[in-house]
CSV table of C-alpha atoms and ligand atoms in Angstrom, one decimal:
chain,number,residue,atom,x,y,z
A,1,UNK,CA,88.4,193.9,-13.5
A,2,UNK,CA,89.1,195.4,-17.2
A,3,UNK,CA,91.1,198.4,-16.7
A,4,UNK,CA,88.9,201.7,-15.2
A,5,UNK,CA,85.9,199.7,-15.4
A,6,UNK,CA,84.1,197.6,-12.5
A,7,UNK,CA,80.9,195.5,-12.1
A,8,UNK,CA,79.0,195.7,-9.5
A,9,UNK,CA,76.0,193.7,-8.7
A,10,UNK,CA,73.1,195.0,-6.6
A,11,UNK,CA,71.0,192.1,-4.5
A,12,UNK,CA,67.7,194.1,-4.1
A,13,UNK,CA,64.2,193.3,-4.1
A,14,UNK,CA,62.6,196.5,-3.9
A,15,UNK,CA,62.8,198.0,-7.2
A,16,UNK,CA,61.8,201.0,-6.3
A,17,UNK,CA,65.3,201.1,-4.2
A,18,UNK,CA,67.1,199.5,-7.1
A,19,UNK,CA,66.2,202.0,-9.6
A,20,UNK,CA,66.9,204.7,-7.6
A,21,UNK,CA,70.1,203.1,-6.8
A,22,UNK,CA,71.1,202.8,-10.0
A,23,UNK,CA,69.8,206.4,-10.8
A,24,UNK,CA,72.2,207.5,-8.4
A,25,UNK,CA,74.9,205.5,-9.8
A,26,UNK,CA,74.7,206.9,-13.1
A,27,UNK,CA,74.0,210.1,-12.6
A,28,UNK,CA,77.4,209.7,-10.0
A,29,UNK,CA,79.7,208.1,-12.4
A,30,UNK,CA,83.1,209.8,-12.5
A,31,UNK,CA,85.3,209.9,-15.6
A,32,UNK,CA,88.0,208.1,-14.6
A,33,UNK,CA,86.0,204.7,-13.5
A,34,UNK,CA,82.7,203.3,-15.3
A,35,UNK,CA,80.5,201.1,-13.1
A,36,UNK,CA,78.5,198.7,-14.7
A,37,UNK,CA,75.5,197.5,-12.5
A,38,UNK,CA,73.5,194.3,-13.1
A,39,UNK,CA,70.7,193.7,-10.6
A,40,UNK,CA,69.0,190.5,-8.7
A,41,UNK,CA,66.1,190.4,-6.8
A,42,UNK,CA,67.2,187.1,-4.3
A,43,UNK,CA,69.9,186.0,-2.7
A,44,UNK,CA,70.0,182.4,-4.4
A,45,UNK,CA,70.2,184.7,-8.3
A,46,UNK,CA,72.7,186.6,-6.2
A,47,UNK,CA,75.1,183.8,-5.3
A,48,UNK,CA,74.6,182.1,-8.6
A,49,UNK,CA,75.7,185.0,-10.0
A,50,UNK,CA,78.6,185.8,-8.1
A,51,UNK,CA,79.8,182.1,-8.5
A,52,UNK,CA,80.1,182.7,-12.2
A,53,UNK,CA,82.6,185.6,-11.7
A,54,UNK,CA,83.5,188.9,-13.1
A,55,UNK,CA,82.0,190.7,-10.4
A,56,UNK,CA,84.1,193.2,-8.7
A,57,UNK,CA,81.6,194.5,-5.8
A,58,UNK,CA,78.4,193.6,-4.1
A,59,UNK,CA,75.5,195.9,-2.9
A,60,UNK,CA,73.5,193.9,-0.8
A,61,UNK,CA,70.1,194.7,1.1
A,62,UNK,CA,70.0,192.5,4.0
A,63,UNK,CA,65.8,191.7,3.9
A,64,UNK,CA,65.6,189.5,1.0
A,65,UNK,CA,62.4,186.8,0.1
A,66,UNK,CA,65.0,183.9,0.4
A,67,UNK,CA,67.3,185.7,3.3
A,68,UNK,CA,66.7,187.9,5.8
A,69,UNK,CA,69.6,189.8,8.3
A,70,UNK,CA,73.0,189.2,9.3
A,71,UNK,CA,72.6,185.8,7.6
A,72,UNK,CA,72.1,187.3,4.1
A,73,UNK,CA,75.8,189.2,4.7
A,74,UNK,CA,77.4,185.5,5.6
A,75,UNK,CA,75.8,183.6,3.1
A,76,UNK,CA,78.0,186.0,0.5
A,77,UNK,CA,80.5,186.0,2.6
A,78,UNK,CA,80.9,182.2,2.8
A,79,UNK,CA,80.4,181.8,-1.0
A,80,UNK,CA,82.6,184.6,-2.5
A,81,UNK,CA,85.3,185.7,0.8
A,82,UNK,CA,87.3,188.1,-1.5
A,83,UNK,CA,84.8,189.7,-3.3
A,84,UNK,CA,84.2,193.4,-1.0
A,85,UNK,CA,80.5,193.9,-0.1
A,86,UNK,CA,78.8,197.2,0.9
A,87,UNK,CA,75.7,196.8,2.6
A,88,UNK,CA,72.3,198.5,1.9
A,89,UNK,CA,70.0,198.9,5.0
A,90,UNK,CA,66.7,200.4,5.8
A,91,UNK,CA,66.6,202.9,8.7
A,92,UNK,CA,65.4,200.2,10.9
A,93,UNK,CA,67.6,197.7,10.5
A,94,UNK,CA,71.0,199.7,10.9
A,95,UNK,CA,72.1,197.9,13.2
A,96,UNK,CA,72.4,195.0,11.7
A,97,UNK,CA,74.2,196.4,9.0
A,98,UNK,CA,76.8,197.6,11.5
A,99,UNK,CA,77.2,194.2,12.5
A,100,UNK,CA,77.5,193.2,9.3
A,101,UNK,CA,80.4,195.4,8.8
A,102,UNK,CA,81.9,194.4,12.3
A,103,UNK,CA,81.9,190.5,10.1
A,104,UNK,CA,83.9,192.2,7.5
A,105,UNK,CA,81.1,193.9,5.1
A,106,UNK,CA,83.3,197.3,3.9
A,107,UNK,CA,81.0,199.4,4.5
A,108,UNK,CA,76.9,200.1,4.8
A,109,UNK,CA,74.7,203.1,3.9
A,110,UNK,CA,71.2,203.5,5.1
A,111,UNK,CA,69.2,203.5,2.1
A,112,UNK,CA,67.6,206.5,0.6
A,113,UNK,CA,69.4,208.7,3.4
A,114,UNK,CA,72.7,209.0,0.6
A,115,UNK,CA,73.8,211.6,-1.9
A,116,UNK,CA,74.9,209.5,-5.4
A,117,UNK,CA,78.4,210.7,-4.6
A,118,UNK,CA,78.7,209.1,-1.5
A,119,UNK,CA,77.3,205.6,-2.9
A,120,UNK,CA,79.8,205.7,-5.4
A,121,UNK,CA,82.6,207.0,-3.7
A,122,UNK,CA,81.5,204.1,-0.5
A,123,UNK,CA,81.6,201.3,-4.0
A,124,UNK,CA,85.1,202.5,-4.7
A,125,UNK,CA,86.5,202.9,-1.4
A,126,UNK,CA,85.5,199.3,-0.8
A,127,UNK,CA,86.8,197.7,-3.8
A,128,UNK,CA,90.0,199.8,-2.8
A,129,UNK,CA,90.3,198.4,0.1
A,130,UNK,CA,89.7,195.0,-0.5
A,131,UNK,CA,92.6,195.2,-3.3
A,132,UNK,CA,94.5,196.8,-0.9
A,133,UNK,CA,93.8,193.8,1.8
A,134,UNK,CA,94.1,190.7,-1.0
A,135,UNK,CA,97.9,192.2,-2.1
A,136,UNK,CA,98.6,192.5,1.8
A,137,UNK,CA,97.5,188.7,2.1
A,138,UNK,CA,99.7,188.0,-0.8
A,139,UNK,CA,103.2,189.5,0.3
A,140,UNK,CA,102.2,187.6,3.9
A,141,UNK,CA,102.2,184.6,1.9
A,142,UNK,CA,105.2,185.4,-0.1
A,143,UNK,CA,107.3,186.6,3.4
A,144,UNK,CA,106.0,183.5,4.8
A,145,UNK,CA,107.3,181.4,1.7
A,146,UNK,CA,110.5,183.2,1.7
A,147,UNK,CA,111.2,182.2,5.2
A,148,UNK,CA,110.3,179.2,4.6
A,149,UNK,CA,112.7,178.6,1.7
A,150,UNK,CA,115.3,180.0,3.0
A,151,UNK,CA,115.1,177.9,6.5
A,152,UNK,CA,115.0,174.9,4.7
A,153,UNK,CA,118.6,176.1,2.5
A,154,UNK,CA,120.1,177.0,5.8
A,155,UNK,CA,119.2,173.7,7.6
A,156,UNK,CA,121.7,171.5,5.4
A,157,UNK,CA,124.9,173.5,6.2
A,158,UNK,CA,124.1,174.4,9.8
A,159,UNK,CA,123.2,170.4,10.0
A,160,UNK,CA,126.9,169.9,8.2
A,161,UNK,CA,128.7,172.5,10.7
A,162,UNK,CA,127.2,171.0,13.5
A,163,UNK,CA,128.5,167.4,12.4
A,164,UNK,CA,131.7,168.1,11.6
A,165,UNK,CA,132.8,169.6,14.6
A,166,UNK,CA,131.5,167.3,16.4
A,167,UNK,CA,133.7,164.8,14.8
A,168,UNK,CA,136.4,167.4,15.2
A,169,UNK,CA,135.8,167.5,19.2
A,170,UNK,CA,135.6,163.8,19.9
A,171,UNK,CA,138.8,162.9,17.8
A,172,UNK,CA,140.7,166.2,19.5
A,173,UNK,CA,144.4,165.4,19.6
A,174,UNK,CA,146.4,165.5,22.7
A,175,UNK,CA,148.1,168.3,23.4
A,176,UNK,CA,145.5,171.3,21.8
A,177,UNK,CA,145.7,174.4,23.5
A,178,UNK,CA,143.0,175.3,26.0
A,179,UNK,CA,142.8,178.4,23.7
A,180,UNK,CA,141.8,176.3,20.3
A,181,UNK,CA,139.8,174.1,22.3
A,182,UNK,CA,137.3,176.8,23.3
A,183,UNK,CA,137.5,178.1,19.8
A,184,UNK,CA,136.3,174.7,18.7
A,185,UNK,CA,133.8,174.3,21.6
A,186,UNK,CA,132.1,178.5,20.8
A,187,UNK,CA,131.7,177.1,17.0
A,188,UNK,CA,129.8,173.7,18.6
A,189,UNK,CA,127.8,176.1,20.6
A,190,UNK,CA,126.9,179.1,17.7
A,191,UNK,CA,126.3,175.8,15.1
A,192,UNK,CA,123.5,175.2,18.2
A,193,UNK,CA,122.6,178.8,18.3
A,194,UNK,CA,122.2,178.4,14.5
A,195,UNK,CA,120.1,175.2,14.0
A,196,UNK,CA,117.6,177.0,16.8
A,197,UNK,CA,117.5,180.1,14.9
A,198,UNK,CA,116.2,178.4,11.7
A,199,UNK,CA,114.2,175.8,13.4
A,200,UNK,CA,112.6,178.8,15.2
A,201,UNK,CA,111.7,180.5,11.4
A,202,UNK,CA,110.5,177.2,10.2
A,203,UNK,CA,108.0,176.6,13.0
A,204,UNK,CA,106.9,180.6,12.9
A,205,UNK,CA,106.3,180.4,9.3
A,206,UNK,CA,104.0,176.9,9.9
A,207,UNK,CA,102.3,178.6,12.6
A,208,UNK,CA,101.6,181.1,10.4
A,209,UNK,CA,100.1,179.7,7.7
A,210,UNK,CA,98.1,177.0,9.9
A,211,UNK,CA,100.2,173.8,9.1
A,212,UNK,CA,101.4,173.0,12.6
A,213,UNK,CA,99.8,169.4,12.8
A,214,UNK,CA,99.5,168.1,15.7
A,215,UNK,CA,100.6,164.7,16.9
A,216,UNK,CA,99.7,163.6,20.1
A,217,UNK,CA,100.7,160.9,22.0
A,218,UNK,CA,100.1,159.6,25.7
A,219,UNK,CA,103.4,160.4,27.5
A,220,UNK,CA,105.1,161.6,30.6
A,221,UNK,CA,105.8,164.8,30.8
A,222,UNK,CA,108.4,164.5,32.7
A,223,UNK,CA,110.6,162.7,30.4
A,224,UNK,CA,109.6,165.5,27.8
A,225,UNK,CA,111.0,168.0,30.3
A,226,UNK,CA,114.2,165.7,31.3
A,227,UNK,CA,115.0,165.4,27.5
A,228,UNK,CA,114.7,169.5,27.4
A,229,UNK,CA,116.8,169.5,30.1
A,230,UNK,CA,119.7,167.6,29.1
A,231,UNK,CA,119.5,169.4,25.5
A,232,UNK,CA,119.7,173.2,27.6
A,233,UNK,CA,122.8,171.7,29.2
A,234,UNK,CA,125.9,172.3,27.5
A,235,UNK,CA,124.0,175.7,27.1
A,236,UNK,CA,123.6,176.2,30.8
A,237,UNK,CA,127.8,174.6,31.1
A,238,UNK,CA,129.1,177.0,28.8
A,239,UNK,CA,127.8,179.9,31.3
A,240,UNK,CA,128.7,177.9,34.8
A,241,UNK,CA,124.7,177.6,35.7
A,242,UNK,CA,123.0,174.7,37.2
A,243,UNK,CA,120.1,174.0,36.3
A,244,UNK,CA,117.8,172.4,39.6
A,245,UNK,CA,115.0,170.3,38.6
A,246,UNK,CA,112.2,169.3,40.5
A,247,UNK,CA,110.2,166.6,39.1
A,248,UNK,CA,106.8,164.9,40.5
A,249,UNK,CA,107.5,161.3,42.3
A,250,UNK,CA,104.5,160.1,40.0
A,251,UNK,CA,104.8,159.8,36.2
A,252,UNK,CA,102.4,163.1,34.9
A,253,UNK,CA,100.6,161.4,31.6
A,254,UNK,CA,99.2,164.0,29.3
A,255,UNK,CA,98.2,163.7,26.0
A,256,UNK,CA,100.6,165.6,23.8
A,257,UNK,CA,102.4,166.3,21.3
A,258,UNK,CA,106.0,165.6,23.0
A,259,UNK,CA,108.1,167.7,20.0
A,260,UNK,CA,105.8,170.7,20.1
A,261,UNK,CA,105.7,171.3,23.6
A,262,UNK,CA,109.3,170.2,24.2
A,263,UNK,CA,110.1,172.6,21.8
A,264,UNK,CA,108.1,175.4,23.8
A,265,UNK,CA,110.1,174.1,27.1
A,266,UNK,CA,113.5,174.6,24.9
A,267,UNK,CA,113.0,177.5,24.1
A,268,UNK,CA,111.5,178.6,27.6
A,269,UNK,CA,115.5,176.9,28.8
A,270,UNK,CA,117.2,178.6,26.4
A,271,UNK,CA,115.7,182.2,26.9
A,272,UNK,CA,117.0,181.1,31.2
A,273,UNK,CA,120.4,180.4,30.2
A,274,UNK,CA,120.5,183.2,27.9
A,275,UNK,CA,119.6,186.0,30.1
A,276,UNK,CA,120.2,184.6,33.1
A,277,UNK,CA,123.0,185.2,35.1
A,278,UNK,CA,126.2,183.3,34.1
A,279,UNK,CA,127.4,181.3,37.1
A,280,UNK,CA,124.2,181.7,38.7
A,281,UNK,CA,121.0,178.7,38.5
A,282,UNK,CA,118.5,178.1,36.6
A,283,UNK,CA,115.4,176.1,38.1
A,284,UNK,CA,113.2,173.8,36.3
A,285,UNK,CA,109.6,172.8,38.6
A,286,UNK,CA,106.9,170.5,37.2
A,287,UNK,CA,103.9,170.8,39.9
A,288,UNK,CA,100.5,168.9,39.7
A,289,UNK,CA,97.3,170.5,40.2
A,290,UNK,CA,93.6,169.6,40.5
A,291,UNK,CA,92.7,171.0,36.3
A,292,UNK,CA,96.7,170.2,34.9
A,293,UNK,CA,100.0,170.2,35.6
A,294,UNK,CA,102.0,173.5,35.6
A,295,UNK,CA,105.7,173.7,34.6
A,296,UNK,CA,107.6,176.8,35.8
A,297,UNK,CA,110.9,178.1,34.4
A,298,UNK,CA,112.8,180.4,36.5
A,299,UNK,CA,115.9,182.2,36.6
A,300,UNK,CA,118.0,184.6,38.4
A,301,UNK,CA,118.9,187.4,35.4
A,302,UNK,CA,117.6,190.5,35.2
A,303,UNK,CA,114.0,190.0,34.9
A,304,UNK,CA,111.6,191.7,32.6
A,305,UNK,CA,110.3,195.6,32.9
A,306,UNK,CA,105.8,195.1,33.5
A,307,UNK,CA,105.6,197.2,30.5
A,308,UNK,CA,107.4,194.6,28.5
A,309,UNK,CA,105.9,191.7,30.0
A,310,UNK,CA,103.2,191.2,27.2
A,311,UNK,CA,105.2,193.0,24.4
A,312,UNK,CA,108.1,190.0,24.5
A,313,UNK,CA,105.1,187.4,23.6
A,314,UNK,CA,104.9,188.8,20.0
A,315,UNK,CA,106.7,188.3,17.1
A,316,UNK,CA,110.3,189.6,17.0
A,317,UNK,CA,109.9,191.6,19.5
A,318,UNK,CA,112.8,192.0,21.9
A,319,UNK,CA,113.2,194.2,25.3
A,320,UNK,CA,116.0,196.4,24.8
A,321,UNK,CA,118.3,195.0,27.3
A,322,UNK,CA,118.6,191.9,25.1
A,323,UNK,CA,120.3,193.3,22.8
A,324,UNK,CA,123.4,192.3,23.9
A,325,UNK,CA,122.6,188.2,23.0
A,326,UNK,CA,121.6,186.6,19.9
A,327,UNK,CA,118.3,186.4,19.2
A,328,UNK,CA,114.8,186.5,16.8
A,329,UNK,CA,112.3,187.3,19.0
A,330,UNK,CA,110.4,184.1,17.8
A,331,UNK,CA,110.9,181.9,20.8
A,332,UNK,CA,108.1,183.2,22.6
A,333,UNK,CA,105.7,183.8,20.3
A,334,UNK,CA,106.7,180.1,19.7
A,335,UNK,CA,106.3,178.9,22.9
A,336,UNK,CA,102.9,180.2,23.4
A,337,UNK,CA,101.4,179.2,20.2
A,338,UNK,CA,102.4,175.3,20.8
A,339,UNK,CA,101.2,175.4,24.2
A,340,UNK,CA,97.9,177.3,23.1
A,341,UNK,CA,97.0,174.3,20.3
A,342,UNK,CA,97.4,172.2,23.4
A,343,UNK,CA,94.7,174.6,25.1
A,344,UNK,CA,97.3,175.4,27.6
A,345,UNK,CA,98.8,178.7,28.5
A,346,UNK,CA,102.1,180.5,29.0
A,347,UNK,CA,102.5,184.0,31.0
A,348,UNK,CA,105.8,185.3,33.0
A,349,UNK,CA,105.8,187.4,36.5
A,350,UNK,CA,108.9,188.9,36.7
A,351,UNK,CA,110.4,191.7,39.3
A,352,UNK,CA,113.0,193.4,37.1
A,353,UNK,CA,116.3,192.9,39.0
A,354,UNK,CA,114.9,189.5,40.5
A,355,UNK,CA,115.3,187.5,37.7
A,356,UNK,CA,111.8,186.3,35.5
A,357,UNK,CA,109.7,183.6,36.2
A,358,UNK,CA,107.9,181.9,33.6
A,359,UNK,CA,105.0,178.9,33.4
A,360,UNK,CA,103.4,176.7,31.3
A,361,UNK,CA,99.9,175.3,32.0
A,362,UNK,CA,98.7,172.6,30.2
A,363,UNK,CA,95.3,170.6,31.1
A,364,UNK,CA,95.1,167.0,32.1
A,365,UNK,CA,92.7,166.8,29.2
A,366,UNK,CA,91.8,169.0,25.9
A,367,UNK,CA,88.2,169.8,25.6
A,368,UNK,CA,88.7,168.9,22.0
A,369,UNK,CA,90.9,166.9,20.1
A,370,UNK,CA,91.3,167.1,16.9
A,371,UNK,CA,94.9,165.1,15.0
A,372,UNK,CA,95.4,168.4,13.4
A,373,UNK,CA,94.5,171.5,14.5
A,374,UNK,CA,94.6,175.0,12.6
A,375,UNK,CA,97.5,177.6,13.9
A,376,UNK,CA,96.3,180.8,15.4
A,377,UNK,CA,95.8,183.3,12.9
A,378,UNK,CA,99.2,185.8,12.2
A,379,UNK,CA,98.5,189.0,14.4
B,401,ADP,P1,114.8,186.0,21.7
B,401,ADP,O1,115.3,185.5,23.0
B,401,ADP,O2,115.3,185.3,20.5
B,401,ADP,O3,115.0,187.5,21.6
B,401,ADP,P2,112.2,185.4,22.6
B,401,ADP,O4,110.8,185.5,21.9
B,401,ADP,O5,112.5,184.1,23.2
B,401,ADP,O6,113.2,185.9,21.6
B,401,ADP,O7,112.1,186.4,23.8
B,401,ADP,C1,111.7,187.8,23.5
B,401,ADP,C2,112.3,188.7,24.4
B,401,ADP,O8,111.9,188.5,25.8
B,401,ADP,C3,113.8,188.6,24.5
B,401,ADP,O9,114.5,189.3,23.5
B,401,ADP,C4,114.1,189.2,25.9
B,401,ADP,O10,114.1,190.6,25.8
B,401,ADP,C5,112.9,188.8,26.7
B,401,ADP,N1,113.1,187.6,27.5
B,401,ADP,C6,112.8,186.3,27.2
B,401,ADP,N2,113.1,185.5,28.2
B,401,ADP,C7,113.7,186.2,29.1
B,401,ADP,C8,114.3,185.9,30.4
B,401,ADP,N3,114.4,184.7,30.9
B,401,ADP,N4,114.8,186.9,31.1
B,401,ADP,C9,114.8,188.2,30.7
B,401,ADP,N5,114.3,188.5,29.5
B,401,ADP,C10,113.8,187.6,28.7
């Protein structure tokens, strides 16, 4: 749009309705902004038109020749997404139009029923707004890219601390004191803490902007949930909590992605060993039913307030009484998101002071299943 000016064009076939219309328009014109209004009669002139740009906003009448209701708002829509549409209607036909705006039309007015001032004022409002939601979308993006980014930088030195202590604790000479020993063993364990904390920002910002793909395989889940297991481990050592696992005789085949939702069973373990009690258990179930299999995380910490039940499922949200332990507030979020592109589910029951249950239900088979399948969109 050149500075203080905007185009808007006006899909009409009543021309009695379009010259009043643009009557109105004119005679409504404020200083500051000059609207310039070029008129169609169909929807196909319409879209044409719109294709070849320059047009800031759309006033659309829903009953065309080539197009007639919510359809006529879609086809726009569809063709031109960012281009803000206000919607003309007749008196019968209202409600229509407010569907039209519950599918993201910016506004409608009934037509004939509205003062000039009010159709220009509904025009600018809704080029506003759309403005408003297009440089929204883009700092998303560019908080989404920055995480990204900046993930990716931290993985190389976390992936270099992590390496060479290990070295450092398998080639420990004799004789170190207990004291540096644990030092060594706390900077093992935060290099851990670390790697999670930026895989955990990487996989957010994917599932953010839809580029999770998929890859799923036939497998046994209960290998994917031994694997967890043993990862959670020196996790569960370094507090003094067992972890009890109780694993179908039968191998459980699903077909999944074994990363993704061993990744949501991660960080299901590592939410148990972080809040649960240290020196108490932690208790890993995978269970069979008729429609899947259901896997159930429990432990014995403090459990999670009913009013915060929901709440810890979005993004970087943490109860208060975590506060205390490291933390993004993405594993969660995480978790459920994986499980959900496997069409399964993930909920907790927890009695605060009895320690917090949570489960993972996944179906023997997905409905659909497609290689690569869009993220849910960012709340
Ligand atoms: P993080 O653990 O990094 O804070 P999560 O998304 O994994 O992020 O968890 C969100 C919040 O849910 C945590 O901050 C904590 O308040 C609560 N929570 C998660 N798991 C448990 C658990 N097993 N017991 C008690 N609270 C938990």
């Amino acid at each position: 749009m050149a500075e203080g000016r905007l185009r808007a064009l006006l899909i009409e076939d009543n021309l009695g309705d379009a010259r009043l219309i643009r009557e109105q328009l004119r005679d409504a014109n404020v200083r500051s902004v000059a609207l310039d209004l070029e008129h169609v009669e169909r929807l196909q002139a319409g879209l044409e038109r719109l294709e070849a740009g320059g047009i800031d906003v759309v006033l659309l009448d829903l009953t065309l020749p080539d197009s007639q209701g919510l359809e006529t708002f879609e086809k726009v829509r569809a063709r031109v997404p960012s281009i803000p549409v206000v919607v003309l209607s007749g008196l019968d036909d209202e409600a229509v139009a407010v569907h039209a705006v519950q599918a993201g039309a910016q506004d409608y007015l009934v037509k004939g029923h509205v003062e000039g001032s009010t159709l220009l004022r509904s025009v600018l409002y809704a080029v506003e707004r759309a403005r408003l939601e297009e440089t929204r979308r883009e700092l998303e993006q560019q908080k989404n890219d920055f995480f990204s980014s900046v993930s990716h930088d931290l993985r190389t030195p976390v992936a270099a601390i992590k390496t060479s202590i290990g070295v450092v604790l398998a080639h420990e000479p004799a004789g170190i004191s207990p004291a540096l020993h644990r030092l060594l063993e706390n900077v093992d364990l935060a290099a851990d803490e670390l790697g999670q904390l930026v895989d955990d920002l990487l996989e957010i910002a994917r599932l953010q902007a839809g580029r999770v793909e998929l890859w799923r395989t036939d497998g046994d889940l209960r290998a994917v949930v031994q694997r967890c297991v043993a990862q959670a481990e020196p996790l569960a050592q370094a507090q003094q909590q067992t972890i009890h696992v109780s694993l179908p005789a039968e191998p459980v085949v699903l077909r999944l992605d074994a990363e993704r939702v061993g990744r949501a069973i991660l960080n299901l373990l590592g939410n148990a060993t972080k809040y649960g009690q240290s020196g108490g258990a932690i208790w890993v179930r995978l269970t069979t039913q008729r429609d899947g299999v259901v896997l159930e995380v429990a432990d014995d910490g403090p459990g999670i307030d009913p009013g915060e039940q929901e709440k810890i499922f979005d993004r970087y949200y943490r109860a208060p009484g975590a506060r205390g332990q490291v933390g993004s507030g993405l594993g969660l979020p995480i978790a459920r998101s994986l499980v959900e592109l496997h069409e399964g589910r993930v909920w907790v029951e927890s009695t605060p002071g009895a320690g917090s249950h949570f489960y993972v239900a996944l179906p023997w088979e997905a409905s659909h299943e497609p290689e690569s399948v869009p993220a849910a969109p960012a709340q």
